[in-house]
């Protein structure tokens, strides 16, 4: 399967022929935003330079800041937590479920304090968490829900497309994601108020921009008395060249997602007779987008590294470990954050033991990629996994 098709090349050529433009004026970024909003049943879509900037802007838009707490899972890419720090808020880690590996609604409830401002559930590896329970908790306590769907394009939760379940939803176009333009991202929302704020945060706080971009006449912008910036903002805009690639990807996104799902099913078949491997649990009313296929080792006598080494010895390309829990990363342990200590609430706790399920789970996870170039390649890797399993049975 061609990951990059003819449309991506065509759209990039259109941008180059048209001459470089800022994304505030660029035609291709507007086309991407309109198409993305339509694809994901959303009123508003705002393109970003990456999927960390999206989360930062979303937090700013819901008012998270100094003295506020934001609940996040520890088992995910660190960008989710870094965005909280960028907003000068305090990350609070809720534990995960032992079978789905996703943030636990029960743990979220236990983490809530009068300082809690928002929850960022992550659709990890392509699977959505329990949004009914999460949204009920958020409604009860008046909290914003920001979906981190970087790994879950076109996933489903109880018939609804993932990305339509929270107040704001964040997607990443980084190179490993279902669709990519190298680096990029998108925020979607149904709220015009939030969309207006998001646009300004992404575009240096310009007075003339809003949910649908906005324009200003040359006469006004050339006036020496014209005031450009009515609020704080960052330059988080996506270039038209990147938007061209992303638009081409978006137009065959179903094919890209379906390929990953088929690849994952080959790995699922390979482990069906392995009593010591348990895949991420899928509920009957959710559709997994399978950014990766993930299973945990349930046998204490099988060492993760020994299993990985045997797999690679037999010809496997790689097995990725789950990310180190964010609060166990050196930046939380070697006082790198000391300069930000005044930002943290006094009850912030990042010691081992705060998320026991995640701490037990993380060293046991095996993560197999699904973004191969063709299914034959994925089939070969699944067969090598079967041989590896036979070695340990």
Coordinates of C-alpha atoms in Angstrom, one line a residue:
X1 CA 0.0 0.0 0.0
X2 CA 1.3 3.4 -0.9
X3 CA 1.4 5.5 2.3
X4 CA 1.8 8.7 0.2
X5 CA -0.4 8.8 -2.9
X6 CA -0.8 11.0 -6.0
X7 CA -3.0 13.5 -4.2
X8 CA -0.3 14.5 -1.8
X9 CA 2.1 15.2 -4.6
X10 CA -0.6 17.1 -6.6
X11 CA -1.6 19.3 -3.7
X12 CA 2.1 20.1 -2.8
X13 CA 2.7 21.1 -6.4
X14 CA -0.4 23.4 -6.2
X15 CA 1.0 25.2 -3.2
X16 CA 4.4 25.6 -4.8
X17 CA 2.9 26.9 -8.0
X18 CA 0.8 29.4 -6.1
X19 CA 3.8 30.7 -4.1
X20 CA 4.4 30.5 -0.4
X21 CA 1.7 32.0 1.7
X22 CA 1.2 32.3 5.5
X23 CA -1.3 29.8 6.7
X24 CA -3.6 32.7 7.7
X25 CA -4.0 33.5 4.0
X26 CA -3.1 30.0 2.6
X27 CA -5.8 28.2 0.6
X28 CA -4.6 24.7 1.4
X29 CA -4.8 25.0 5.2
X30 CA -8.3 26.3 4.9
X31 CA -9.2 23.3 2.6
X32 CA -7.6 20.9 5.1
X33 CA -9.5 22.4 8.1
X34 CA -12.9 22.3 6.3
X35 CA -12.4 18.8 5.1
X36 CA -11.2 17.6 8.5
X37 CA -14.2 19.2 10.2
X38 CA -16.5 17.4 7.8
X39 CA -14.8 14.1 8.2
X40 CA -15.0 14.2 12.0
X41 CA -18.5 15.6 12.3
X42 CA -17.3 18.8 13.9
X43 CA -18.3 22.4 13.5
X44 CA -14.7 23.8 13.8
X45 CA -11.2 22.5 13.0
X46 CA -8.0 24.5 13.5
X47 CA -4.7 23.2 12.1
X48 CA -1.5 23.2 14.2
X49 CA 2.2 22.6 13.7
X50 CA 2.2 19.5 15.9
X51 CA 0.1 17.5 18.4
X52 CA 1.7 18.9 21.5
X53 CA 0.9 22.5 20.5
X54 CA -2.7 21.4 20.0
X55 CA -3.0 20.2 23.6
X56 CA -1.4 23.3 25.0
X57 CA -3.8 25.5 23.1
X58 CA -6.7 23.4 24.2
X59 CA -5.8 23.8 27.8
X60 CA -5.4 27.6 27.4
X61 CA -8.8 27.7 25.7
X62 CA -10.5 26.0 28.7
X63 CA -8.7 28.3 31.1
X64 CA -6.3 25.9 32.7
X65 CA -3.3 27.7 34.2
X66 CA -1.4 28.6 37.4
X67 CA -2.9 26.8 40.4
X68 CA -5.1 24.5 38.4
X69 CA -4.8 20.7 38.2
X70 CA -5.2 18.7 35.0
X71 CA -5.8 14.9 35.3
X72 CA -3.8 12.8 32.8
X73 CA -2.8 9.1 32.4
X74 CA 0.8 8.2 33.2
X75 CA 1.0 5.6 30.5
X76 CA 1.2 7.6 27.3
X77 CA 3.6 9.8 25.3
X78 CA 5.0 12.5 27.6
X79 CA 3.7 15.2 25.3
X80 CA 0.3 15.0 27.0
X81 CA 1.8 15.9 30.4
X82 CA 4.2 18.4 28.9
X83 CA 1.3 20.4 27.5
X84 CA -0.1 20.7 31.0
X85 CA 3.3 22.1 32.1
X86 CA 3.3 24.5 29.1
X87 CA 0.0 25.9 30.4
X88 CA 1.6 26.4 33.9
X89 CA -0.9 23.9 35.4
X90 CA -0.2 20.9 37.6
X91 CA -0.4 17.4 36.1
X92 CA -2.2 14.9 38.3
X93 CA -1.8 11.2 37.3
X94 CA -4.8 8.9 37.3
X95 CA -4.2 5.2 37.1
X96 CA -5.2 2.9 34.2
X97 CA -7.3 -0.1 33.7
X98 CA -5.4 -3.4 33.8
X99 CA -7.1 -4.9 30.7
X100 CA -7.7 -1.9 28.4
X101 CA -4.5 -0.1 29.5
X102 CA -6.6 3.1 29.4
X103 CA -7.2 5.8 32.0
X104 CA -9.5 4.6 34.7
X105 CA -12.7 6.6 35.4
X106 CA -12.7 5.4 39.0
X107 CA -9.1 6.7 39.5
X108 CA -10.1 10.0 37.8
X109 CA -12.8 10.5 40.4
X110 CA -10.3 9.8 43.2
X111 CA -7.9 12.5 41.8
X112 CA -10.4 15.3 41.7
X113 CA -9.9 18.3 44.1
X114 CA -11.3 21.8 44.2
X115 CA -8.3 22.8 42.0
X116 CA -9.1 20.3 39.1
X117 CA -9.8 22.1 35.9
X118 CA -9.7 19.5 33.1
X119 CA -9.3 15.8 32.2
X120 CA -7.2 14.6 29.2
X121 CA -8.2 11.0 28.4
X122 CA -5.9 9.4 25.9
X123 CA -7.2 6.9 23.3
X124 CA -4.1 4.8 23.7
X125 CA -2.9 2.6 20.8
X126 CA -6.1 3.4 18.9
X127 CA -8.7 2.5 21.6
X128 CA -11.1 5.0 23.3
X129 CA -11.5 4.9 27.1
X130 CA -14.8 4.8 28.9
X131 CA -16.2 8.2 27.8
X132 CA -19.6 7.7 29.3
X133 CA -18.2 7.4 32.8
X134 CA -15.5 10.1 32.2
X135 CA -18.0 12.6 30.8
X136 CA -20.4 11.9 33.7
X137 CA -17.6 12.7 36.2
X138 CA -16.7 15.8 34.2
X139 CA -20.3 17.0 34.2
X140 CA -20.7 16.4 37.9
X141 CA -17.6 18.5 38.8
X142 CA -17.8 21.1 36.0
X143 CA -14.6 20.0 34.3
X144 CA -13.5 20.3 30.7
X145 CA -12.7 17.1 28.7
X146 CA -9.9 17.3 26.2
X147 CA -9.6 14.2 24.1
X148 CA -6.1 13.2 23.1
X149 CA -6.7 11.2 19.9
X150 CA -3.3 11.3 18.4
X151 CA -3.3 7.5 18.0
X152 CA -7.0 7.1 17.2
X153 CA -8.1 8.2 13.8
X154 CA -11.6 7.1 12.9
X155 CA -12.0 4.9 16.0
X156 CA -15.5 4.5 17.3
X157 CA -17.0 4.6 20.8
X158 CA -20.6 3.3 21.0
X159 CA -21.3 4.2 17.4
X160 CA -19.8 7.7 17.7
X161 CA -16.6 8.7 16.0
X162 CA -13.7 9.3 18.4
X163 CA -13.1 13.0 18.5
X164 CA -16.7 14.0 19.1
X165 CA -16.9 12.9 22.7
X166 CA -15.2 15.7 24.6
X167 CA -15.2 19.5 24.6
X168 CA -12.1 19.7 22.4
X169 CA -10.3 16.9 20.6
X170 CA -6.6 16.8 19.6
X171 CA -5.0 14.9 16.7
X172 CA -1.4 14.5 15.7
X173 CA 0.0 14.3 12.2
X174 CA 3.5 13.1 13.4
X175 CA 5.2 10.6 11.1
X176 CA 4.1 7.4 12.9
X177 CA 0.4 8.4 13.0
X178 CA -2.4 7.0 10.8
X179 CA -2.2 10.1 8.6
X180 CA 0.8 12.4 8.5
X181 CA 2.5 15.4 7.0
X182 CA 5.8 14.8 8.9
X183 CA 4.7 17.0 11.7
X184 CA 1.3 18.7 12.3
X185 CA -1.9 18.5 14.3
X186 CA -5.6 19.5 14.5
X187 CA -8.0 20.6 17.2
X188 CA -11.7 20.1 16.6
X189 CA -14.7 21.4 18.7
X190 CA -18.4 22.1 18.4
X191 CA -18.0 25.3 20.4
X192 CA -17.6 28.6 18.5
X193 CA -16.3 30.2 21.7
X194 CA -13.6 27.6 22.2
X195 CA -12.7 27.7 18.5
X196 CA -12.2 31.5 18.6
X197 CA -9.9 31.2 21.6
X198 CA -8.0 28.3 20.0
X199 CA -7.4 30.2 16.8
X200 CA -6.0 33.2 18.6
X201 CA -3.7 31.0 20.8
X202 CA -2.4 29.3 17.6
X203 CA -2.0 32.6 15.7
X204 CA -0.1 35.0 18.0
X205 CA -3.3 36.4 19.4
X206 CA -4.1 38.4 16.3
X207 CA -7.2 40.5 16.6
X208 CA -8.6 39.6 13.2
X209 CA -8.5 35.8 13.5
X210 CA -11.3 33.6 14.9
X211 CA -13.0 30.2 14.4
X212 CA -13.0 30.6 10.6
X213 CA -9.6 32.3 10.3
X214 CA -10.6 35.9 9.4
X215 CA -9.1 38.6 7.2
X216 CA -8.0 42.2 7.4
X217 CA -7.8 44.8 4.7
X218 CA -4.4 46.1 3.5
X219 CA -5.6 49.6 4.4
X220 CA -6.0 48.6 8.0
X221 CA -2.9 46.5 8.4
X222 CA -0.8 49.3 6.8
X223 CA -2.1 51.8 9.3
X224 CA 0.5 52.8 11.9
X225 CA -2.2 52.9 14.6
X226 CA -3.5 49.4 13.8
X227 CA -3.2 47.1 16.9
X228 CA -2.6 43.5 15.9
X229 CA -2.5 41.5 19.1
X230 CA -5.5 41.5 21.5
X231 CA -4.4 38.4 23.5
X232 CA -1.4 36.2 24.2
X233 CA -0.7 33.6 21.5
X234 CA 1.9 31.4 20.0
X235 CA 3.0 30.8 16.4
X236 CA 1.5 27.3 16.2
X237 CA 0.3 27.5 12.7
X238 CA 0.6 24.8 10.1
X239 CA 2.3 25.7 6.8
X240 CA 0.4 25.3 3.5
X241 CA 3.0 22.7 2.3
X242 CA 2.3 20.5 5.3
X243 CA -1.4 21.1 4.9
X244 CA -1.2 19.9 1.3
X245 CA 0.3 16.6 2.4
X246 CA -2.2 16.2 5.2
X247 CA -5.2 16.9 2.9
X248 CA -4.0 14.2 0.5
X249 CA -3.7 11.8 3.5
X250 CA -7.1 12.7 4.8
X251 CA -8.7 11.9 1.5
X252 CA -7.7 8.2 1.8
X253 CA -7.7 8.0 5.6
X254 CA -10.2 5.1 5.7
X255 CA -7.7 3.1 3.6
X256 CA -4.8 4.0 5.9
X257 CA -6.8 3.0 9.0
X258 CA -8.2 -0.2 7.5
X259 CA -4.6 -1.3 6.6
X260 CA -3.5 -0.9 10.2
X261 CA -6.5 -2.8 11.5
X262 CA -5.8 -5.7 9.1
X263 CA -2.1 -5.7 10.2
X264 CA -3.2 -5.8 13.8
X265 CA -5.5 -8.8 13.2
X266 CA -2.5 -10.8 11.8
X267 CA -0.7 -10.2 15.2
X268 CA -4.0 -11.1 17.0
X269 CA -4.1 -14.4 15.2
X270 CA -0.5 -15.1 16.0
X271 CA -1.0 -14.8 19.8
X272 CA -4.3 -16.6 20.1
X273 CA -2.7 -19.8 21.4
X274 CA -0.2 -18.0 23.6
X275 CA -1.4 -18.5 27.2
X276 CA 1.2 -15.9 28.5
X277 CA 0.2 -13.0 26.1
X278 CA -2.9 -11.0 26.6
X279 CA -3.9 -8.3 24.0
X280 CA -5.4 -4.9 24.9
X281 CA -9.0 -5.6 25.6
X282 CA -11.5 -4.3 23.1
X283 CA -15.1 -3.8 24.2
X284 CA -17.9 -4.9 21.8
X285 CA -19.1 -1.3 21.3
X286 CA -15.8 0.2 20.4
X287 CA -13.8 0.1 17.2
X288 CA -10.0 0.1 17.7
X289 CA -8.0 2.1 15.1
X290 CA -4.9 0.1 16.0
X291 CA -2.1 2.7 15.9
X292 CA -0.2 -0.3 17.3
X293 CA -1.0 -3.8 18.3
X294 CA -0.2 -4.2 22.0
X295 CA -0.1 -7.2 24.4
X296 CA 1.1 -7.8 27.9
X297 CA 3.3 -10.7 29.2
X298 CA 1.3 -12.4 31.9
X299 CA 4.0 -14.9 32.9
X300 CA 6.6 -13.8 35.5
X301 CA 9.0 -16.4 34.2
X302 CA 9.2 -14.8 30.8
X303 CA 11.5 -11.8 30.7
X304 CA 10.5 -8.9 28.4
X305 CA 14.0 -8.4 27.0
X306 CA 14.6 -12.1 26.4
X307 CA 11.3 -12.4 24.5
X308 CA 12.2 -9.3 22.4
X309 CA 15.7 -10.6 21.7
X310 CA 14.4 -14.0 20.5
X311 CA 11.8 -12.3 18.3
X312 CA 14.5 -10.2 16.6
X313 CA 16.9 -13.2 16.4
X314 CA 14.2 -15.0 14.4
X315 CA 13.9 -12.0 12.0
X316 CA 11.5 -9.7 13.8
X317 CA 12.0 -6.0 13.0
X318 CA 11.4 -4.7 16.5
X319 CA 9.2 -4.8 19.6
X320 CA 8.7 -1.5 21.2
X321 CA 8.3 -1.1 24.9
X322 CA 5.6 1.0 26.4
X323 CA 6.7 4.5 27.3
X324 CA 8.2 4.9 30.7
X325 CA 5.5 6.3 33.0
X326 CA 5.8 10.0 32.7
X327 CA 6.3 10.7 36.4
X328 CA 9.1 8.1 36.3
X329 CA 11.0 10.0 33.6
X330 CA 14.2 11.8 34.6
X331 CA 12.7 15.2 34.3
X332 CA 10.4 14.4 37.2
X333 CA 13.2 12.7 39.1
X334 CA 16.4 14.7 38.7
X335 CA 14.9 18.1 39.6
X336 CA 14.8 19.4 36.0
X337 CA 11.4 20.8 37.0
X338 CA 12.8 22.7 40.0
X339 CA 12.6 26.0 38.2
X340 CA 8.9 25.4 37.9
X341 CA 8.3 24.2 41.5
X342 CA 6.3 27.3 42.4
X343 CA 3.8 26.3 39.7
X344 CA 3.0 23.0 41.4
X345 CA 0.3 22.6 44.1
X346 CA 1.7 21.5 47.4
X347 CA -0.1 18.2 47.2
X348 CA 1.4 17.1 43.9
X349 CA 2.8 13.6 44.3
X350 CA 5.1 12.0 41.7
X351 CA 6.5 9.2 43.9
X352 CA 6.4 5.5 42.9
X353 CA 3.2 3.9 44.0
X354 CA 0.7 6.6 42.9
X355 CA -0.5 4.5 39.9
X356 CA 0.2 0.9 40.9
X357 CA -1.7 -0.7 38.0
X358 CA 0.3 1.3 35.4
X359 CA 3.5 0.6 37.3
X360 CA 2.9 -3.1 37.1
X361 CA 1.7 -3.0 33.5
X362 CA 4.3 -0.8 31.8
X363 CA 7.3 -3.2 32.0
X364 CA 5.1 -6.1 30.6
X365 CA 3.8 -4.4 27.4
X366 CA 4.9 -5.5 24.0
X367 CA 4.1 -3.0 21.3
X368 CA 4.1 -4.1 17.6
X369 CA 3.9 -1.5 14.9
X370 CA 1.1 -1.7 12.2
X371 CA 2.4 0.8 9.7
X372 CA 4.0 -1.6 7.2
X373 CA 4.1 -1.0 3.5
X374 CA 2.1 -4.0 2.6
X375 CA 0.3 -6.8 4.4
X376 CA 2.8 -9.4 3.2
X377 CA 5.4 -7.7 5.4
X378 CA 3.0 -7.6 8.3
X379 CA 2.2 -11.3 7.8
X380 CA 5.9 -12.2 7.8
X381 CA 6.3 -10.4 11.2
X382 CA 3.2 -12.1 12.6
X383 CA 4.7 -15.5 11.5
X384 CA 7.9 -14.7 13.3
X385 CA 5.9 -13.8 16.4
X386 CA 4.3 -17.2 16.2
X387 CA 7.7 -18.9 16.1
X388 CA 8.8 -16.8 19.0
X389 CA 5.8 -17.9 21.0
X390 CA 6.5 -21.5 20.2
X391 CA 10.0 -21.2 21.6
X392 CA 8.6 -20.0 25.0
X393 CA 5.7 -22.5 25.2

